[in-house]
Short mmCIF file of C-alpha atoms and ligand atoms in Angstrom, two decimals:
data_model
loop_
_atom_site.label_atom_id
_atom_site.label_comp_id
_atom_site.label_asym_id
_atom_site.label_seq_id
_atom_site.Cartn_x
_atom_site.Cartn_y
_atom_site.Cartn_z
CA MET A 1 135.59 210.58 -65.89
CA ASN A 2 136.21 207.57 -68.17
CA LYS A 3 139.48 205.62 -68.20
CA ALA A 4 141.04 207.44 -71.15
CA ALA A 5 140.11 210.88 -69.80
CA ASN A 6 141.72 209.89 -66.50
CA LEU A 7 144.90 208.71 -68.21
CA LEU A 8 145.01 211.95 -70.18
CA SER A 9 144.68 214.21 -67.17
CA GLU A 10 147.28 212.15 -65.25
CA ALA A 11 149.67 212.40 -68.19
CA GLN A 12 149.02 216.11 -68.39
CA ASN A 13 149.84 216.54 -64.69
CA ARG A 14 153.06 214.57 -65.09
CA LEU A 15 154.14 216.56 -68.15
CA ASN A 16 153.43 219.85 -66.39
CA LYS A 17 155.56 218.69 -63.47
CA ILE A 18 158.38 217.67 -65.80
CA SER A 19 158.34 221.12 -67.40
CA ALA A 20 156.01 224.00 -66.65
CA VAL A 21 157.10 225.46 -69.98
CA ALA A 22 155.72 223.56 -72.98
CA PRO A 23 158.21 222.44 -75.66
CA GLU A 24 158.19 224.48 -78.87
CA ALA A 25 157.66 221.39 -81.02
CA ALA A 26 157.13 217.66 -80.66
CA VAL A 27 157.78 214.66 -82.85
CA ILE A 28 156.20 211.20 -82.70
CA LEU A 29 158.38 208.51 -84.23
CA GLY A 30 157.03 205.57 -86.21
CA SER A 31 158.41 202.03 -86.59
CA GLY A 32 162.19 202.05 -86.78
CA VAL A 33 162.43 205.83 -87.21
CA ASP A 34 165.49 206.97 -85.27
CA VAL A 35 166.06 210.72 -85.34
CA LEU A 36 166.81 213.72 -83.10
CA ASN A 37 169.42 211.95 -81.03
CA ASN A 38 172.02 214.05 -79.19
CA LEU A 39 169.61 216.63 -77.80
CA SER A 40 171.25 218.70 -75.09
CA GLU A 41 169.99 218.66 -71.47
CA SER A 42 168.09 215.54 -72.46
CA GLN A 43 165.82 213.66 -70.05
CA SER A 44 163.93 210.47 -70.77
CA TYR A 45 160.60 209.19 -69.40
CA SER A 46 159.03 205.84 -70.21
CA TYR A 47 155.49 205.63 -71.61
CA LYS A 48 154.81 203.30 -68.71
CA GLU A 49 155.46 206.10 -66.22
CA LEU A 50 153.63 208.70 -68.33
CA PHE A 51 150.64 206.73 -69.56
CA GLY A 52 150.72 203.53 -67.52
CA ILE A 53 151.26 201.39 -70.64
CA ALA A 54 154.10 200.56 -73.00
CA PRO A 55 154.07 199.92 -76.77
CA SER A 56 154.28 196.22 -77.62
CA VAL A 57 155.73 196.51 -81.13
CA GLN A 58 159.37 196.01 -82.10
CA GLY A 59 161.01 199.26 -83.26
CA HIS A 60 158.93 201.34 -80.81
CA LYS A 61 161.08 202.24 -77.83
CA GLY A 62 158.27 203.71 -75.72
CA SER A 63 159.95 206.74 -74.22
CA LEU A 64 159.56 210.48 -74.25
CA GLU A 65 162.79 212.37 -74.64
CA LEU A 66 162.75 216.00 -73.66
CA GLY A 67 165.75 218.08 -74.63
CA ARG A 68 167.08 221.05 -76.50
CA LEU A 69 167.85 221.40 -80.19
CA SER A 70 170.01 224.50 -80.63
CA GLY A 71 168.43 225.88 -77.46
CA LYS A 72 164.82 225.07 -78.44
CA LEU A 73 163.00 222.79 -76.03
CA ILE A 74 161.51 219.86 -77.96
CA ALA A 75 159.74 216.62 -77.09
CA VAL A 76 160.41 213.40 -78.97
CA PHE A 77 158.00 210.53 -78.46
CA ARG A 78 159.99 207.46 -79.46
CA GLY A 79 157.29 205.01 -80.53
CA ARG A 80 153.50 205.01 -80.56
CA PHE A 81 150.45 202.98 -79.64
CA HIS A 82 148.49 201.37 -82.49
CA LEU A 83 144.88 200.29 -82.89
CA TYR A 84 146.16 196.89 -84.03
CA GLU A 85 147.76 196.34 -80.62
CA GLY A 86 144.23 196.29 -79.27
CA HIS A 87 144.30 199.87 -77.98
CA ASP A 88 141.27 202.07 -78.45
CA PHE A 89 141.28 205.40 -80.28
CA GLU A 90 141.60 207.31 -76.98
CA THR A 91 144.72 205.39 -75.96
CA VAL A 92 146.35 205.70 -79.38
CA THR A 93 145.86 209.46 -79.28
CA LEU A 94 147.07 209.95 -75.68
CA PRO A 95 150.53 211.28 -76.69
CA THR A 96 149.01 213.74 -79.19
CA LEU A 97 146.31 214.99 -76.83
CA SER A 98 148.67 215.30 -73.89
CA LEU A 99 151.05 217.36 -76.05
CA ALA A 100 148.16 219.62 -77.04
CA ARG A 101 147.12 220.06 -73.40
CA TRP A 102 150.72 220.80 -72.45
CA GLY A 103 150.52 223.70 -74.91
CA VAL A 104 152.90 222.39 -77.57
CA PRO A 105 152.12 224.35 -80.77
CA ARG A 106 153.70 222.07 -83.44
CA LEU A 107 153.60 218.31 -83.91
CA TYR A 108 155.47 216.31 -86.54
CA LEU A 109 154.18 212.78 -86.96
CA THR A 110 156.32 210.20 -88.69
CA ASN A 111 155.51 206.69 -89.83
CA ALA A 112 156.68 203.77 -91.93
CA ALA A 113 154.54 203.10 -94.99
CA GLY A 114 154.40 200.83 -98.01
CA ALA A 115 154.42 202.43 -101.47
CA ILE A 116 151.35 202.00 -103.64
CA ASN A 117 152.46 204.66 -106.12
CA ALA A 118 154.74 202.93 -108.62
CA ASP A 119 156.98 206.02 -108.87
CA PHE A 120 157.93 205.79 -105.19
CA SER A 121 160.97 203.85 -103.97
CA VAL A 122 162.11 202.44 -100.65
CA GLY A 123 163.86 205.21 -98.73
CA ASP A 124 161.70 208.00 -100.17
CA LEU A 125 160.10 210.42 -97.73
CA MET A 126 156.54 211.60 -98.36
CA LEU A 127 154.79 214.58 -96.88
CA ILE A 128 151.20 213.53 -96.21
CA THR A 129 148.86 215.96 -97.95
CA GLY A 130 145.70 213.92 -97.54
CA TYR A 131 144.54 210.61 -96.20
CA ARG A 132 141.98 207.87 -96.64
CA ASP A 133 140.74 206.46 -93.38
CA HIS A 134 140.15 202.72 -93.56
CA MET A 135 141.06 202.18 -89.94
CA SER A 136 139.26 204.20 -87.33
CA PRO A 137 136.50 202.21 -85.63
CA LYS A 138 135.56 205.39 -83.78
CA TRP A 139 134.37 207.07 -86.96
CA LYS A 140 132.85 203.88 -88.33
CA GLU A 141 130.78 203.53 -85.17
CA ALA A 142 129.70 207.15 -85.56
CA GLY A 143 128.52 206.33 -89.09
CA GLY A 144 130.96 208.69 -90.80
CA LEU A 145 131.30 208.45 -94.57
CA GLN A 146 134.99 207.64 -94.69
CA ALA A 147 135.71 207.82 -98.37
CA VAL A 148 134.86 211.47 -98.77
CA LYS A 149 136.15 212.87 -95.50
CA ALA A 150 138.14 216.02 -96.23
CA PRO A 151 141.82 215.76 -95.39
CA VAL A 152 142.65 217.55 -92.17
CA VAL A 153 146.35 217.71 -92.85
CA ASN A 154 147.69 221.20 -92.54
CA CYS A 155 149.35 221.28 -95.96
CA GLU A 156 151.17 224.58 -95.67
CA ASN A 157 153.89 224.05 -93.11
CA GLU A 158 157.63 224.10 -92.61
CA LEU A 159 157.93 220.71 -94.30
CA THR A 160 156.20 221.99 -97.44
CA ALA A 161 158.97 224.53 -97.78
CA MET A 162 161.44 221.65 -98.04
CA ILE A 163 159.83 219.66 -100.83
CA ASN A 164 162.24 220.85 -103.49
CA ALA A 165 165.40 221.10 -101.44
CA HIS A 166 165.06 217.57 -100.06
CA SER A 167 163.17 215.89 -102.94
CA LEU A 168 160.25 215.13 -100.67
CA ARG A 169 157.35 213.26 -102.22
CA ARG A 170 153.87 214.38 -101.37
CA GLY A 171 150.74 212.29 -101.46
CA VAL A 172 147.81 210.48 -99.95
CA TYR A 173 148.21 208.06 -97.02
CA ALA A 174 145.73 205.19 -96.77
CA GLY A 175 145.42 204.02 -93.18
CA VAL A 176 144.48 200.41 -92.46
CA LEU A 177 143.94 198.66 -89.16
CA GLY A 178 146.50 195.91 -89.82
CA PRO A 179 148.44 194.22 -88.39
CA CYS A 180 148.91 192.14 -91.52
CA TYR A 181 150.16 193.65 -94.73
CA GLU A 182 148.00 194.04 -97.80
CA THR A 183 146.77 191.39 -100.18
CA LEU A 184 147.41 192.00 -103.86
CA ALA A 185 143.71 192.77 -104.30
CA GLU A 186 143.89 195.43 -101.57
CA VAL A 187 146.96 196.98 -103.15
CA GLN A 188 145.07 197.19 -106.46
CA MET A 189 142.09 198.73 -104.67
CA PHE A 190 144.25 201.40 -103.00
CA LYS A 191 145.83 202.19 -106.35
CA LYS A 192 142.38 202.76 -107.86
CA LEU A 193 141.37 204.87 -104.87
CA GLY A 194 144.26 207.24 -105.45
CA ALA A 195 146.37 206.35 -102.41
CA ASP A 196 150.13 206.77 -102.73
CA VAL A 197 151.15 204.85 -99.63
CA VAL A 198 149.57 202.56 -97.04
CA GLY A 199 150.26 202.30 -93.33
CA MET A 200 148.71 201.43 -89.97
CA SER A 201 148.98 204.61 -87.95
CA THR A 202 148.99 208.43 -87.94
CA ILE A 203 145.37 209.03 -88.97
CA PRO A 204 144.05 208.84 -85.37
CA GLU A 205 146.74 211.34 -84.31
CA LEU A 206 145.92 213.69 -87.20
CA GLN A 207 142.23 213.48 -86.36
CA ALA A 208 142.87 214.08 -82.66
CA ALA A 209 145.22 216.99 -83.40
CA ALA A 210 142.54 218.58 -85.55
CA THR A 211 140.30 218.84 -82.48
CA THR A 212 142.96 220.91 -80.64
CA ASN A 213 145.14 223.95 -81.25
CA ILE A 214 148.20 221.86 -82.06
CA LYS A 215 149.25 222.12 -85.71
CA ALA A 216 150.20 218.70 -87.03
CA ALA A 217 152.09 217.66 -90.14
CA ALA A 218 153.02 214.12 -91.06
CA ILE A 219 155.75 212.47 -93.05
CA SER A 220 155.97 208.85 -94.22
CA VAL A 221 159.16 206.87 -94.69
CA ILE A 222 158.67 204.47 -97.59
CA THR A 223 159.92 201.18 -96.21
CA ASN A 224 158.61 198.74 -98.80
CA SER A 225 157.06 198.83 -102.21
CA TRP A 226 154.01 196.99 -103.50
CA ASN A 227 155.18 197.02 -107.13
CA ASN A 228 156.08 193.37 -107.02
CA ALA A 229 154.60 190.24 -105.52
CA LYS A 230 157.13 190.11 -102.67
CA ILE A 231 155.83 189.45 -99.15
CA HIS A 232 157.00 192.14 -96.73
CA SER A 233 157.90 191.83 -93.06
CA HIS A 234 158.00 194.11 -90.02
CA LEU A 235 161.76 193.51 -89.68
CA GLU A 236 162.29 194.74 -93.23
CA VAL A 237 160.12 197.78 -92.48
CA VAL A 238 162.10 198.63 -89.33
CA ALA A 239 165.45 198.24 -91.13
CA ALA A 240 164.36 200.45 -94.04
CA ALA A 241 163.04 203.12 -91.66
CA GLN A 242 166.36 203.11 -89.80
CA ALA A 243 168.24 203.45 -93.09
CA ALA A 244 166.19 206.52 -94.09
CA SER A 245 166.39 208.12 -90.65
CA GLN A 246 169.51 210.19 -91.30
CA ARG A 247 167.79 212.10 -94.13
CA LEU A 248 164.64 212.54 -92.10
CA ASP A 249 166.74 213.79 -89.18
CA VAL A 250 168.15 216.64 -91.30
CA ILE A 251 164.67 217.60 -92.54
CA LEU A 252 163.02 217.57 -89.11
CA LYS A 253 165.84 219.58 -87.55
CA GLN A 254 165.60 222.16 -90.30
CA ALA A 255 161.81 222.35 -89.92
CA ILE A 256 161.95 222.73 -86.15
CA LEU A 257 164.66 225.36 -86.28
CA SER A 258 162.69 227.34 -88.85
CA ILE A 259 159.65 227.82 -86.61
N1 HPA B 1 151.32 198.27 -95.31
C1 HPA B 1 150.81 198.67 -94.12
N2 HPA B 1 151.56 199.22 -93.17
C2 HPA B 1 152.85 199.39 -93.40
C3 HPA B 1 153.45 199.01 -94.62
C4 HPA B 1 152.65 198.42 -95.61
O1 HPA B 1 153.10 198.05 -96.71
N3 HPA B 1 154.77 199.30 -94.53
C5 HPA B 1 154.95 199.86 -93.31
N4 HPA B 1 153.81 199.92 -92.63
#
């Protein structure tokens, strides 16, 4: 067994010990996203104890919270691993794959993203309906033709039902390796390629989820906008994600309670 497969089966054993019954839904939180607090019967486990490693990025707590939302058992992964931290695809997808093995049926991925679409503003929330993969070395090594890969996002889900009620945007997420933000030329390229937002995560998790029975949906918090020449920072991204978290909290709770 290779290292990642070992880590996955160890994580699976730990999760099964924590609860023999799989949660009804799980959420993975991106940079600065702070939602689903005040779960009842809540227990917390560090990524270090679950996966043997901790996220290194500010705004990523690195803990799994297991608790109940109106009686429903849910799992909240507070923070994620990124390719730009030097982790491989297998490590980045450990939380997603371990949730799938646990038997969790629904996964909501969240992330912070920069707006490419000029109609989008900081604080907007966007349901990801497709993506452009400019980040996954795994697929590049395999010789995949990235630009035409069909989106694997499950577009019809509980979040779709909320587009009108909560003024959700919908659009295409361009994933880049990072960790630096885009040059003006890259922003112009993404605009031409039809991307609405750009970020550094989520695509590996969507791709991994698509190989399992877990149904994944993803939502971006627009934390910065590329409609001006301003240089953006991670601190700004984290602060904007925190500011939008209250709205996202309402939406996620509604989605989870509707399943
Ligand atoms: N670019 C890439 N990743 C990001 C951005 C961005 O503008 N904002 C938040 N994550």
